[in-house]
Short mmCIF file of C-alpha atoms in Angstrom, two decimals:
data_model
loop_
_atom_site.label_atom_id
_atom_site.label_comp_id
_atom_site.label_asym_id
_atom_site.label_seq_id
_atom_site.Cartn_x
_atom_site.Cartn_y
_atom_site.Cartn_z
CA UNK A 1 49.93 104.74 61.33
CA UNK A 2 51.76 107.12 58.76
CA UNK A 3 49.30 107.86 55.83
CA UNK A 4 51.23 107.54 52.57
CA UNK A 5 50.13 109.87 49.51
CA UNK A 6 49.36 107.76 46.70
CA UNK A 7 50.34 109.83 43.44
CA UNK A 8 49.14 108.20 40.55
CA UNK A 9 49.25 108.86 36.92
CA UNK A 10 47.12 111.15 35.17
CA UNK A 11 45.30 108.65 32.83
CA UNK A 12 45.48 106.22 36.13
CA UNK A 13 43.79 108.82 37.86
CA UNK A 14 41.25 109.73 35.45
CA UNK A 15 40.06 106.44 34.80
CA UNK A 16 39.53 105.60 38.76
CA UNK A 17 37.46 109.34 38.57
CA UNK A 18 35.49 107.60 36.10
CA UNK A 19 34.65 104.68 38.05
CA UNK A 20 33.71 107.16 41.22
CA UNK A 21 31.48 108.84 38.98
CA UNK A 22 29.97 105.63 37.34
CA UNK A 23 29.27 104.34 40.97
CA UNK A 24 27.83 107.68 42.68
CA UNK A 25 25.45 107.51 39.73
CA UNK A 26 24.15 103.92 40.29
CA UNK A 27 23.87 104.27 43.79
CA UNK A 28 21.97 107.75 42.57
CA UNK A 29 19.45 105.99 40.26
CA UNK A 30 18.56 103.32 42.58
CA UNK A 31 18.05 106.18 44.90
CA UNK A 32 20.18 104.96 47.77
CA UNK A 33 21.46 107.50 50.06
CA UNK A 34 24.87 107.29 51.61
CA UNK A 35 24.07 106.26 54.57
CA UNK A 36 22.45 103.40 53.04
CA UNK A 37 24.85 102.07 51.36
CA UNK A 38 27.74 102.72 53.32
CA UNK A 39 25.93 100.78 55.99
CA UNK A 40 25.17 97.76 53.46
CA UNK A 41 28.53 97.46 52.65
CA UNK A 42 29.92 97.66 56.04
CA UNK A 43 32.28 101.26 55.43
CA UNK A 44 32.21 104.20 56.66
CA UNK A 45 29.83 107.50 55.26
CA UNK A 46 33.77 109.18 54.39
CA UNK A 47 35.12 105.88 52.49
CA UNK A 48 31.95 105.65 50.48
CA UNK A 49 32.63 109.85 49.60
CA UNK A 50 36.32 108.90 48.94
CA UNK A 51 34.91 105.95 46.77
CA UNK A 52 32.37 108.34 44.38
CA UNK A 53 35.60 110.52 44.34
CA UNK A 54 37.96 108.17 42.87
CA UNK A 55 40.41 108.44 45.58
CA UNK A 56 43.49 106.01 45.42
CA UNK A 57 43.70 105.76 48.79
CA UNK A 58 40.62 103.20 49.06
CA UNK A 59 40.94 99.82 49.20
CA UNK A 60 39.98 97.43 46.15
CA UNK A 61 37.93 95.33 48.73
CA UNK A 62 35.89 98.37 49.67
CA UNK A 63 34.92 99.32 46.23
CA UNK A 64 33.90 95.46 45.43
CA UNK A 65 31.88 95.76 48.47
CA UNK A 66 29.93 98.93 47.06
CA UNK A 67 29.64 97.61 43.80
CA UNK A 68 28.12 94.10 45.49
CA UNK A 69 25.54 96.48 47.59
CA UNK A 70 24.58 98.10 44.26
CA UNK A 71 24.45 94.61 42.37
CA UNK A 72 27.40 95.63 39.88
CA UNK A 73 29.38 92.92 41.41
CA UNK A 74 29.63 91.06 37.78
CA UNK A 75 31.27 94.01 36.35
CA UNK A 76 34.32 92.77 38.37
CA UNK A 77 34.08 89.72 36.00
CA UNK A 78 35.06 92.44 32.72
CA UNK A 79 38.26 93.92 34.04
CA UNK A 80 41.10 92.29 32.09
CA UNK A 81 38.96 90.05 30.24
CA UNK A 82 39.88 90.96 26.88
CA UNK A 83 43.58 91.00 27.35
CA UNK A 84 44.71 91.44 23.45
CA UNK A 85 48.74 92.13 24.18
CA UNK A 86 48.98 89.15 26.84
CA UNK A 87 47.62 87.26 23.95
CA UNK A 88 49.61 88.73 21.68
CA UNK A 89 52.25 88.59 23.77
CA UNK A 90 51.30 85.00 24.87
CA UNK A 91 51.14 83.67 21.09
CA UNK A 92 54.68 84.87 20.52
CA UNK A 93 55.81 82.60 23.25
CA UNK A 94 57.64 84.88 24.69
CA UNK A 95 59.83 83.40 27.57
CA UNK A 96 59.02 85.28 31.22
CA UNK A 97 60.23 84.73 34.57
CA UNK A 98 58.77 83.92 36.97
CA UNK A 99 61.07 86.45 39.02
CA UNK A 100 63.26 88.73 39.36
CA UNK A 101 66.69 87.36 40.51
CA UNK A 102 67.92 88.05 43.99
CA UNK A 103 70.03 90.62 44.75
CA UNK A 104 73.16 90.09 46.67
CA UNK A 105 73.92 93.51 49.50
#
């Protein structure tokens, strides 16, 4: 399997940094090790590093899976909660399609 590199943006890339660092310190102050939790939520020891590190390259599943085995699992409930400019956008009654036309080749 060809590994892809996965170039984000900076503030794209800073933000999932943030979340690495906001999960190596829960797992830190419920004074789980690693091993522990990597084993709790079925990943490998090098996913879990690649998790805390905010790499891209991780699936979403295996950072719900950490979050579950450190009980942050309702936090997943928050993302895009508050989504002022689809309301916004939403209240204008904008007209979207459903898709993009076909191309012809």
């Amino acid at each position: 399997m060809k590994s892809t590199n996965s170039i984000l943006l900076p503030k794209a890339q800073k933000a999932l940094s943030k979340l690495g660092d906001n999960i190596k310190l829960a797992r830190l102050r419920r004074k789980y090790s690693t091993q522990q939790v990597s084993e709790r939520a079925n990943i490998s020891r090098p996913t879990l590093l690649s998790i805390e590190r905010g790499s891209p390259t991780v699936s979403i599943g295996a950072y719900v899976k950490v979050l579950m085995v450190l009980g942050l699992e309702k936090d997943i409930d928050k993302v895009a909660k508050d989504d002022d400019l689809g309301r916004k956008l939403q209240d204008a009654n904008l007209i979207i399609k459903e898709r993009a036309p076909k191309r012809n080749r």
